[in-house]
Coordinates of C-alpha atoms in Angstrom, one line a residue:
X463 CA -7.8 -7.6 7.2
X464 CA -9.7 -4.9 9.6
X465 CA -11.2 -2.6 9.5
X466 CA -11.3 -3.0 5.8
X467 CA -14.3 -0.8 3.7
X468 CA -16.5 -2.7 0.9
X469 CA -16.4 -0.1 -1.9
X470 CA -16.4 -0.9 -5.7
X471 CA -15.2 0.4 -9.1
X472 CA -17.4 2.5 -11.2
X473 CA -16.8 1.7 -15.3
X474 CA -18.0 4.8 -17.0
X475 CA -18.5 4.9 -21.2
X476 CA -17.6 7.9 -23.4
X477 CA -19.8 8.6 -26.3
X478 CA -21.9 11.1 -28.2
X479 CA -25.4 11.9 -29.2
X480 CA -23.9 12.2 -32.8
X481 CA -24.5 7.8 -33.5
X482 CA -28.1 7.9 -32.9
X483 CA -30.4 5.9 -29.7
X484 CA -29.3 2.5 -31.5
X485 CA -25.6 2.4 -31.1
X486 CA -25.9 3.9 -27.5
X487 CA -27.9 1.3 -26.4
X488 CA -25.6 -1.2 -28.0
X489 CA -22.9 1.2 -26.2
X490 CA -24.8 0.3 -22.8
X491 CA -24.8 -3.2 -23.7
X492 CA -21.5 -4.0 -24.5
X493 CA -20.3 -1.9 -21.4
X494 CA -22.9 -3.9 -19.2
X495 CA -20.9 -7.2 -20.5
X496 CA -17.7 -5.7 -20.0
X497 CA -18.3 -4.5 -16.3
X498 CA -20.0 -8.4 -15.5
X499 CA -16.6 -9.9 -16.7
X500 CA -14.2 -7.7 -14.9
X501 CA -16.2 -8.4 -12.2
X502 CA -16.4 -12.1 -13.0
X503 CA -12.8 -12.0 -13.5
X504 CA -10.7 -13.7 -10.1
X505 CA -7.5 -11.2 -11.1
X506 CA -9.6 -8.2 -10.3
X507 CA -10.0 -7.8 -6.1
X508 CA -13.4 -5.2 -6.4
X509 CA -16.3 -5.0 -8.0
X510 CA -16.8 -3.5 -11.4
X511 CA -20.4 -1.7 -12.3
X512 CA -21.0 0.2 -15.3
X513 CA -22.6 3.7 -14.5
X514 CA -23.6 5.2 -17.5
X515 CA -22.7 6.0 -21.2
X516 CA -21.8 9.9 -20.3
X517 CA -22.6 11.9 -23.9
X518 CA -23.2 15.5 -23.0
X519 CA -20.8 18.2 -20.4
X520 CA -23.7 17.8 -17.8
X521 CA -23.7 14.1 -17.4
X522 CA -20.0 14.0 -17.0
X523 CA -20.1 16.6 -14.4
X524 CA -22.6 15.0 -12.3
X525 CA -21.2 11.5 -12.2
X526 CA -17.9 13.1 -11.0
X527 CA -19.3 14.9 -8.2
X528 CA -21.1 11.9 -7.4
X529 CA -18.4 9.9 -7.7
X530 CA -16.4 12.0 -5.4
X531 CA -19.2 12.0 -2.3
X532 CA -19.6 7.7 -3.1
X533 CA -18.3 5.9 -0.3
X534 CA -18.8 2.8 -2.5
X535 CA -16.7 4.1 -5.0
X536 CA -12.8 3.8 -5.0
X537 CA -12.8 4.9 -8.4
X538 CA -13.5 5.3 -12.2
X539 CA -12.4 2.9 -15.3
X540 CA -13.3 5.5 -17.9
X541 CA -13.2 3.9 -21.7
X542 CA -14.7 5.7 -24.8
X543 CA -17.0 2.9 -27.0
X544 CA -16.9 5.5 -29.6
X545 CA -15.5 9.2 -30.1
X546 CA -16.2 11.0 -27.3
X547 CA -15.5 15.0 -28.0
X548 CA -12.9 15.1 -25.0
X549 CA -13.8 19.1 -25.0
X550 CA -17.2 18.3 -22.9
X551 CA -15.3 15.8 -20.3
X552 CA -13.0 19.1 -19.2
X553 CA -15.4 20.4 -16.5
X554 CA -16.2 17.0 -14.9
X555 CA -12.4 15.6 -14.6
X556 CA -11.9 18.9 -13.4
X557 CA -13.8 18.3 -10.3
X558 CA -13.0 14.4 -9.9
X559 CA -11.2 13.8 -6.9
X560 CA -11.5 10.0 -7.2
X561 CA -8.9 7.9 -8.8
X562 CA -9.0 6.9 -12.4
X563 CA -8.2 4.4 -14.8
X564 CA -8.1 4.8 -18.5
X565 CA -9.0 1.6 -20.4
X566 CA -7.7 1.3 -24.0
X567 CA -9.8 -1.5 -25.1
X568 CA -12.4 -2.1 -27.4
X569 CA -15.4 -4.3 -27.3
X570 CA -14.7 -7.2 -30.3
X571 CA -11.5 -9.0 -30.0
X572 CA -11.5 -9.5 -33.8
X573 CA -12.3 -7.6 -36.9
X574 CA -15.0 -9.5 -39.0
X575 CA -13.0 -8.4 -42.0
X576 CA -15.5 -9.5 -44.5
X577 CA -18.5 -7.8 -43.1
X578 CA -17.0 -4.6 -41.7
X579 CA -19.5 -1.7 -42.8
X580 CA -19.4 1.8 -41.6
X581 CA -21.8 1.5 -39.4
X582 CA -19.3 -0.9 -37.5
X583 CA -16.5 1.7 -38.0
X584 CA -19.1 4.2 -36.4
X585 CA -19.7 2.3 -33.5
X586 CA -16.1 0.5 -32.5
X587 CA -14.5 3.9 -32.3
X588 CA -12.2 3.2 -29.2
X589 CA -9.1 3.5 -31.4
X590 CA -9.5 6.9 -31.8
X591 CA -11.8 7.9 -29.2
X592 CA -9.4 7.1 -26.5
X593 CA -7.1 8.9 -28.5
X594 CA -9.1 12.1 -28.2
X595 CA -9.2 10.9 -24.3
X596 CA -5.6 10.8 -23.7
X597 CA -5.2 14.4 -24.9
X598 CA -6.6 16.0 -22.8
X599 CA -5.6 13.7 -19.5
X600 CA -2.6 14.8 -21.1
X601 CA -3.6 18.5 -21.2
X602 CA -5.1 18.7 -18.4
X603 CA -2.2 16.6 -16.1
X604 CA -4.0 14.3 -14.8
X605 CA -2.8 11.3 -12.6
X606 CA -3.9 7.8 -14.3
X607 CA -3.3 4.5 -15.1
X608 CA -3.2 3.8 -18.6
X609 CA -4.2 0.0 -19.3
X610 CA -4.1 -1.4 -23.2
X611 CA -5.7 -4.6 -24.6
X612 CA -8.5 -6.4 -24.9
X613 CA -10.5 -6.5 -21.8
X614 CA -10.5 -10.5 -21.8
X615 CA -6.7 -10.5 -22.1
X616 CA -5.0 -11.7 -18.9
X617 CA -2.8 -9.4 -18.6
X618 CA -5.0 -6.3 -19.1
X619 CA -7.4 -7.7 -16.1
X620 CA -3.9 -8.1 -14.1
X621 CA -3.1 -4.4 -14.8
X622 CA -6.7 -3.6 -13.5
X623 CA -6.9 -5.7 -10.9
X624 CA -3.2 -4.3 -9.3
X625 CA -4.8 -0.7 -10.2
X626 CA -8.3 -1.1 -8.0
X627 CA -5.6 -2.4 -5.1
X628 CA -4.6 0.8 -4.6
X629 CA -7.4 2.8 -5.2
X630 CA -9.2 0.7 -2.7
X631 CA -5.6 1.6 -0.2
X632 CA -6.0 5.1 -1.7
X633 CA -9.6 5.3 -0.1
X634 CA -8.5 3.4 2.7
X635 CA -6.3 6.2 3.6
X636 CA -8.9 9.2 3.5
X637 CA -10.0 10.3 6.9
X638 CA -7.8 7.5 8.4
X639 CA -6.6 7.8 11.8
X640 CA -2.5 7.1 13.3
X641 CA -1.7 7.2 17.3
X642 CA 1.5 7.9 17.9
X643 CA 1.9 6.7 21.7
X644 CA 4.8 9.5 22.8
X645 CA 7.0 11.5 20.7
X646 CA 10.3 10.6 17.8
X647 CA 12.6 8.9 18.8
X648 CA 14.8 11.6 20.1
X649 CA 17.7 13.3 18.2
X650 CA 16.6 11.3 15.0
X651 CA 16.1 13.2 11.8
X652 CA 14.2 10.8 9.6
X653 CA 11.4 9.8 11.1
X654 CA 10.4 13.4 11.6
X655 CA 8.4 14.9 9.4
X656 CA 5.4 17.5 8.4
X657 CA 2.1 15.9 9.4
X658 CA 0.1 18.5 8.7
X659 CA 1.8 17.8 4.4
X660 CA 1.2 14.4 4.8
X661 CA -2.6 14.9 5.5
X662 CA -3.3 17.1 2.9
X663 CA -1.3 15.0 0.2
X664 CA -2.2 11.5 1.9
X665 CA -5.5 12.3 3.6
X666 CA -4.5 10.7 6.9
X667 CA -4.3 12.1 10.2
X668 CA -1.7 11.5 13.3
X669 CA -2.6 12.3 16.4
X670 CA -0.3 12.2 19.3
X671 CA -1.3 9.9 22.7
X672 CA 0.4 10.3 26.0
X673 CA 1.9 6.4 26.9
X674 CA 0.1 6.6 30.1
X675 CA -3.8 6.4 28.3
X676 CA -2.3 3.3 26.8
X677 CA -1.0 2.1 30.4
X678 CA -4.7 2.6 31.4
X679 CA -6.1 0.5 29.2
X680 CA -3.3 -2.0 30.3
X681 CA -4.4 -1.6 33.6
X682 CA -8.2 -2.7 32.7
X683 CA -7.6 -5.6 30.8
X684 CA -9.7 -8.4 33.2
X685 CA -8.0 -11.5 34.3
X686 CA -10.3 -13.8 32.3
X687 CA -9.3 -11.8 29.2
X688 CA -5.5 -12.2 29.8
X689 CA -6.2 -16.3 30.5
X690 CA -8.3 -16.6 27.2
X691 CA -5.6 -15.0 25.3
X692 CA -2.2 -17.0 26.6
X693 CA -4.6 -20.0 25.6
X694 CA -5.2 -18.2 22.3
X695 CA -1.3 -18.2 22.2
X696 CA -0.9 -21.7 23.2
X697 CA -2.5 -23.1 20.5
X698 CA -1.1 -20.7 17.9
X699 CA 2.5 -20.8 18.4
X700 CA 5.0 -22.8 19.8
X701 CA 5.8 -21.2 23.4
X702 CA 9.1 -21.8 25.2
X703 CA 8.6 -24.0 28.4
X704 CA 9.4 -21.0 30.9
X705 CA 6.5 -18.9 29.0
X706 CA 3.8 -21.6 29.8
X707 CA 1.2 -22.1 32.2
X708 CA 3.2 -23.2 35.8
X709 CA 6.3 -21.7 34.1
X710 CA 8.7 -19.4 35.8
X711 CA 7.9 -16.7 33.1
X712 CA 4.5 -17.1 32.8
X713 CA 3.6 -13.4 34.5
X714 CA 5.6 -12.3 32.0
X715 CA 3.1 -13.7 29.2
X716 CA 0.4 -12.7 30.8
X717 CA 1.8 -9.1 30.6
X718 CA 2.0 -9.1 27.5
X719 CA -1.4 -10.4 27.0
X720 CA -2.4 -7.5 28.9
X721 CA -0.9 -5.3 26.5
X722 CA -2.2 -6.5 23.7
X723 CA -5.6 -6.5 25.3
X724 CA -5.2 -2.8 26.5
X725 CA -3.8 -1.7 22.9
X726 CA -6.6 -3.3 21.2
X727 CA -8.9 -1.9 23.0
X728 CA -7.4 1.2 22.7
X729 CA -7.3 1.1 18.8
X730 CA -10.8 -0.1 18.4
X731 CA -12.4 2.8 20.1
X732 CA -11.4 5.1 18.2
X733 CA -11.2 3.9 15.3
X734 CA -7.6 3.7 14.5
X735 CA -5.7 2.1 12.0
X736 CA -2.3 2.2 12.7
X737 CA 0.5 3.3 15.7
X738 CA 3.9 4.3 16.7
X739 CA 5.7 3.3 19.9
X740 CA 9.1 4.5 21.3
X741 CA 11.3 2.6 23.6
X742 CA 12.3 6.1 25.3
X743 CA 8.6 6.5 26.6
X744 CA 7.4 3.4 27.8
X745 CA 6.0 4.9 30.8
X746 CA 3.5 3.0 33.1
X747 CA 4.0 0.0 30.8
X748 CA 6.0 -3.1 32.2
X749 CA 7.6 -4.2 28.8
X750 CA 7.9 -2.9 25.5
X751 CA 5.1 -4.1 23.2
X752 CA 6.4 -6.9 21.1
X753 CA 4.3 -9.7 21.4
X754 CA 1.0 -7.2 20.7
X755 CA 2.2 -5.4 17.6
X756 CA 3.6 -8.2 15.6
X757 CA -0.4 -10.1 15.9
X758 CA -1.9 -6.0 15.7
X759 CA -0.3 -5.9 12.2
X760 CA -1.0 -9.4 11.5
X761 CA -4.5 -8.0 11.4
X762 CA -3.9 -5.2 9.3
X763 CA -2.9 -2.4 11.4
X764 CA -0.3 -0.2 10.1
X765 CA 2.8 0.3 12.7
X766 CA 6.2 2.3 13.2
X767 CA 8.7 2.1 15.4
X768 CA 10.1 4.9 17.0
X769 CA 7.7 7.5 16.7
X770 CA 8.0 6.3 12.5
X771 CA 4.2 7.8 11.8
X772 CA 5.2 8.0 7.8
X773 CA 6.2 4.1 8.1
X774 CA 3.5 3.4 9.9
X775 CA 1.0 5.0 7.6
X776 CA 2.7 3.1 4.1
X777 CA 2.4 0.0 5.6
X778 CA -1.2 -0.1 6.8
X779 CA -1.5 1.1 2.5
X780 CA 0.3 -1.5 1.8
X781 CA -1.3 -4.1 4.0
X782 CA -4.6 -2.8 1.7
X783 CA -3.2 -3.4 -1.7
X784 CA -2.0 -7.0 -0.5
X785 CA -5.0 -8.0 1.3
X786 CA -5.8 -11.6 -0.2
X787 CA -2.6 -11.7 -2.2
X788 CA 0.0 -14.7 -1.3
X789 CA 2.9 -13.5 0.9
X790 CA 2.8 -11.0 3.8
X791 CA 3.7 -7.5 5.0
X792 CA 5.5 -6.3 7.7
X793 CA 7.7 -3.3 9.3
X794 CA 11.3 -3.8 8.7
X795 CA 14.7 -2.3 9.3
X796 CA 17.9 -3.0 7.3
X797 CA 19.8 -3.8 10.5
X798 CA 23.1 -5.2 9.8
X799 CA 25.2 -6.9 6.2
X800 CA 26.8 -9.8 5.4
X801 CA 29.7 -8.3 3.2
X802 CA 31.3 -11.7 1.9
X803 CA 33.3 -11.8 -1.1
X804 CA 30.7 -14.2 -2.6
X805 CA 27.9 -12.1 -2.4
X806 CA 26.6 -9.3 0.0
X807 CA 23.5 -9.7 2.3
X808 CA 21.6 -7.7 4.3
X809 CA 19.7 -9.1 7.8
X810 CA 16.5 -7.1 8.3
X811 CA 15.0 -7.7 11.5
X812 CA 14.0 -4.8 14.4
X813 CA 14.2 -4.8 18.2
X814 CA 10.7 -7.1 18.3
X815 CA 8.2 -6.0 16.2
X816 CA 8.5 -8.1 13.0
X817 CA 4.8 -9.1 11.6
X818 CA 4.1 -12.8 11.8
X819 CA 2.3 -12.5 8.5
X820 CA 6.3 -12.9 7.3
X821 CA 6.8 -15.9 9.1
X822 CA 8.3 -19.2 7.2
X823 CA 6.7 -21.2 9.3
X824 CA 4.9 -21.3 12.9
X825 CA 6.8 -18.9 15.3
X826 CA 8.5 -19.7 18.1
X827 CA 6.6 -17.5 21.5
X828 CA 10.0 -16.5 23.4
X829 CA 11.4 -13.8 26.0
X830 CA 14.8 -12.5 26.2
X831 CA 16.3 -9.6 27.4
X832 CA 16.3 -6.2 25.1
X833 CA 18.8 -4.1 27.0
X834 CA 17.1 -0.9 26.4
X835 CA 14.0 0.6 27.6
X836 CA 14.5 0.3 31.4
X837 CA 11.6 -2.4 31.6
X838 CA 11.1 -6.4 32.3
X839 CA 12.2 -8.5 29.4
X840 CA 9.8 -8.2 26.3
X841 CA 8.0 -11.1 25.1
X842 CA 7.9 -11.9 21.0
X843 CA 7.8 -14.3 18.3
X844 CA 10.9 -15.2 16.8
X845 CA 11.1 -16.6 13.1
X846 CA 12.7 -16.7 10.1
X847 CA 11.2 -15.2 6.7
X848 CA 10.7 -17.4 3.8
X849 CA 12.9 -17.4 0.6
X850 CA 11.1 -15.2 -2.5
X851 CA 10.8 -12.1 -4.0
X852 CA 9.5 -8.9 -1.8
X853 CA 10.3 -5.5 -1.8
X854 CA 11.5 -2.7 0.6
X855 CA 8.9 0.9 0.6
X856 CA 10.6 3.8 2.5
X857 CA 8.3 7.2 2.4
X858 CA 10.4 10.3 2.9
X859 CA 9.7 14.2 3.6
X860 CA 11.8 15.9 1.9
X861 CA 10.6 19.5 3.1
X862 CA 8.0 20.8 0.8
X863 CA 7.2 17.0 -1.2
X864 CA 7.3 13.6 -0.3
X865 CA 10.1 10.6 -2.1
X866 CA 8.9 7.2 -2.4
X867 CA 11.5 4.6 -2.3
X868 CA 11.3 1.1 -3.7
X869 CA 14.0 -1.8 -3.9
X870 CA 13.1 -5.0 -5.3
X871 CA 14.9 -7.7 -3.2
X872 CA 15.3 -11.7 -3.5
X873 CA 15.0 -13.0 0.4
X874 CA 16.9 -16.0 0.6
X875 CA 16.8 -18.7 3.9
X876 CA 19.7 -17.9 6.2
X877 CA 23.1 -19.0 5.1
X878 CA 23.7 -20.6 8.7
X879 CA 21.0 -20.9 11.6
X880 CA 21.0 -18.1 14.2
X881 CA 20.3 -19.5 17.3
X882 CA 21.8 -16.7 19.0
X883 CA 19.5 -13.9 17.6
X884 CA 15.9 -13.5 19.8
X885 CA 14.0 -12.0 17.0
X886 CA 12.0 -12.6 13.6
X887 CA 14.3 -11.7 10.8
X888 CA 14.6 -11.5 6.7
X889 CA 17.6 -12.3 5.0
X890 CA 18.0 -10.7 1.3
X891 CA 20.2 -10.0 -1.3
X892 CA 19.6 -6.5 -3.5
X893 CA 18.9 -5.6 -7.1
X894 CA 20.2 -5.2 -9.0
X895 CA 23.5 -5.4 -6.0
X896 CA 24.1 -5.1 -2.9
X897 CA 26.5 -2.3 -3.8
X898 CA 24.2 -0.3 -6.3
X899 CA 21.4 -0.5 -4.2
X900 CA 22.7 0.7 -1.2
X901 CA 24.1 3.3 -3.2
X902 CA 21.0 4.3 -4.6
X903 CA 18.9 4.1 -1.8
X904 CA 21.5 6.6 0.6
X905 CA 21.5 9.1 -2.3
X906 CA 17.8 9.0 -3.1
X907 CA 17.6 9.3 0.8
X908 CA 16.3 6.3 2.1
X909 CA 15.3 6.0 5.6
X910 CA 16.2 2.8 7.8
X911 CA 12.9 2.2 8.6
X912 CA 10.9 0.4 6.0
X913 CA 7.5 -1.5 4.9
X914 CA 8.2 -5.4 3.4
X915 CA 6.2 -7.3 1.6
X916 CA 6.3 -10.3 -0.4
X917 CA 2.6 -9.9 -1.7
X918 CA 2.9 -6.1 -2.9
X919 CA 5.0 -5.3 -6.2
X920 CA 6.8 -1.7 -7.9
X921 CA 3.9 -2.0 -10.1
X922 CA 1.3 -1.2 -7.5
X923 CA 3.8 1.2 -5.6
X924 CA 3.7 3.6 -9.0
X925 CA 0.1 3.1 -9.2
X926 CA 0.2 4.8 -5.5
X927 CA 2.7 7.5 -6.3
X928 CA 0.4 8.7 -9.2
X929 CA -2.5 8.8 -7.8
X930 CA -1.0 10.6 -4.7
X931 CA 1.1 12.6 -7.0
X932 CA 4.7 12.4 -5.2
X933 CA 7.6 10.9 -6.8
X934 CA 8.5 7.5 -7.1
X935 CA 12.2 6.2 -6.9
X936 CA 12.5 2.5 -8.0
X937 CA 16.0 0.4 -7.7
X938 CA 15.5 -2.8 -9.8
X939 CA 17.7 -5.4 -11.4
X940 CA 17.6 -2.3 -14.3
X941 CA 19.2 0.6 -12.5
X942 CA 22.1 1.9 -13.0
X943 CA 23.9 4.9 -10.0
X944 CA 24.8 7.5 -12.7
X945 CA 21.2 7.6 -14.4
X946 CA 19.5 7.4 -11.2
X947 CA 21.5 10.6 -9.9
X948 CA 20.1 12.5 -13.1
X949 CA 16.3 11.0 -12.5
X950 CA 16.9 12.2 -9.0
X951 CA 18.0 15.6 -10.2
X952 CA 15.2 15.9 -13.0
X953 CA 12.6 14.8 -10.2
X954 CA 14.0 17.7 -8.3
X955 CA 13.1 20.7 -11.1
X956 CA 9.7 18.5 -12.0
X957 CA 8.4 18.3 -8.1
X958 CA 9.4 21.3 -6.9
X959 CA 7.4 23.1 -9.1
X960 CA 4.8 20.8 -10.2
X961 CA 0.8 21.6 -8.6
X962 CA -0.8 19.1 -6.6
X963 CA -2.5 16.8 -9.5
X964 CA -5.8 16.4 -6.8
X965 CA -6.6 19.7 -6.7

């Protein structure tokens, strides 16, 4: 994954001066121990360090704002060791604009029954303490994860761990950069959208690029370069005869080397982390790019088709949170169904750009004819996806607020080959059906365009929508049309009038 930030969790103790210097320093202690084993711990993807045991309205306030101006910080496990008057916490949390995490724990597994005194009651407070805590997240409406259970219990550290994902995406996306190479695709409605919402709610930035910068960098890719790069090629997939050194398509390879060489470049320099394309603007270029997005997002760049900058944006997030997680990510389409009385499916695939990060096994390095675009015949890799669990992410605008849209699918291998069909595809069946969920996802509003993943789950998906405050539509084995149509309508009176939880 590039470019990827080191940055780290900050595990910050609520107390009071009330206990006496003892307990605090056993406070300190215990938190110490705690932070070593989160970090110890291979379910949790950052590093944990304790900060501080935070006792008075000045300490809190200072750690926030230094918090918020950390670029090693993605954000704050906060967890009160004892009571912690939640009154003195209001003018820090006020100011935080780093994610948070509230851990319920405390710091024995066990009660020593036969030896509890009060000084142990005094000092193993969390019970209460996070109580007082939760109020006044409450109070104030603050967006957090709320985690319960002994900090050594598996799945607490799982709940952490899928928790400093996204904060780690969420921080990912601050000051991040999109090109969009040309405009929407034209006449299409939903992958329009207000950029200038999306940065202030996201904190990303898209910036539209005239194809023809891109065709210079094209145009400056060296001859060596291109020759290193079909060799890269060679040994990494397996390349039809006419694509291969001596063959009669060979130029065409090396075009698409060129591309990717050119793009690359183009990306690196300033410091991008994600693009769009458009097959109505391909101007100066001599085939679509194919070949160069599917290995771009390989690496972790975010991408949309189309002019798709929102898609583009949630995937490079979503290529974050799964970063060393089994299973890839890639930009998808539902494209076509298979509507047989047995059992519905739906083919996802796009024109080319599929990320080989999907692939069941090692692509195929082809080049057929597209039929739209007006250029020479694209190169790509063609594959089929593996069989498992993933998900479909669509991000909507919805004038005013933003929908995300999650259905949990089963991808299954490909009822009958497909030798026909030039490009990488998924094959999948819906949850809870294919008739539910396609009912759900055109009334929540659903765009075609969509991030996949196999390594990235609902649970870190809500993590995201809370911490960017936008509302979160999930269609699971559990829903059911006419509740979601009155969650839809509830989100509506909630959203529309509810303040931005950041600010």
């Amino acid at each position: 994954m590039k470019p990827l930030s080191k940055s780290g969790i900050w595990l910050v103790t609520g107390s009071q001066h009330l206990y006496g210097p003892g307990p605090l320093r056993q406070v300190a202690a215990n938190s110490q121990k705690i932070a070593r084993a989160l970090s110890a711990s291979p379910a949790v993807p950052l590093p944990v360090a304790f900060k501080s045991v935070l006792t008075t309205d000045e300490e809190i306030r200072r750690v926030c704002l230094e918090a918020n101006q950390a670029p090693e910080c993605a954000g704050l496990i906060l967890w009160m060791h004892t009571f912690s008057p939640a009154k003195m916490w209001i003018g820090g949390l006020s100011l935080l604009r780093k994610p948070f995490a509230h851990l319920h724990t405390q710091f024995n597994r066990d009660l020593p029954w036969g030896e509890i005194d009060m000084d142990f009651m005094n000092l193993n407070q969390a019970a209460h303490g996070d109580r007082e805590a939760g109020f006044l997240h409450a109070r104030m409406r603050l967006p957090r994860k709320i985690v319960v259970g002994h900090w050594e219990d598996p799945e607490v550290l799982d709940r952490l761990g899928a928790w400093m994902r996204v904060a780690r995406a969420w921080q990912d996306l601050q000051g991040a950069r999109f090109a969009r190479f040309g405009d929407n695709m034209r006449r299409v409605a939903v992958t329009e959208g207000d950029k200038l919402a999306a940065e202030a709610r996201f904190g990303y930035a898209v910036d539209g690029y005239g194809v023809g910068e891109l065709a210079a960098e094209v145009k400056g890719a060296t001859e060596a370069g291109v020759t290193r790069l079909c060799a890269e090629y060679a040994d990494r997939y397996t390349v039809a005869r006419e694509l291969r050194r001596g063959g009669a398509r060979h130029g065409s390879l090396r075009d698409a080397a060129r591309i990717e060489l050119g793009l690359r470049a183009f990306l690196e320099r300033g410091g991008f982390r994600g693009f769009t394309t458009t097959f109505e603007d391909l101007h100066g270029l001599r085939q679509l790019p194919g070949l160069a997005v599917q290995r771009l997002m390989a690496e972790g760049y975010g991408f949309g088709a189309e002019g798709d900058w929102k898609t583009c944006a949630l995937l490079r997030m979503m290529k974050v949170i799964g970063a060393g997680l089994p299973g890839g990510t890639s930009f998808m389409e539902d494209y076509t169904y298979h509507l047989h009385p047995s059992g519905s499916l739906v083919l996802g695939a796009h024109m080319l750009e599929i990320c080989e990060s999907i692939a069941a096994g090692r692509p195929s390095l082809e080049i057929h004819p597209l039929g739209i675009g007006g250029r020479d015949d694209p190169v790509r890799l063609v594959f089929n996806a593996p069989a498992g669990p993933a998900l479909n992410a669509s991000l909507i605008d919805l004038g005013g607020r933003f929908r995300l849209i999650v259905n949990e699918v089963d991808v299954v291998k490909p009822p009958r080959p497909l030798p026909r069909l030039p490009v990488a595809r998924a094959v999948w069946r819906c949850r809870p059906d294919f008739k539910t969920a396609c009912g759900a996802w055109i009334r929540a509003g659903g765009a075609h365009h969509t991030a996949f993943s196999y390594a990235v789950t609902a649970e870190h998906l809500r993590d995201f929508a809370e911490i960017a405050g936008i509302e979160l539509v999930l269609i699971d084995r559990d829903t059911r049309l006419a509740e979601l149509e009155k969650e839809l309508r509830w989100n509506e009176a909630y959203y529309s009038s509810a303040p931005d939880p950041r600010r």
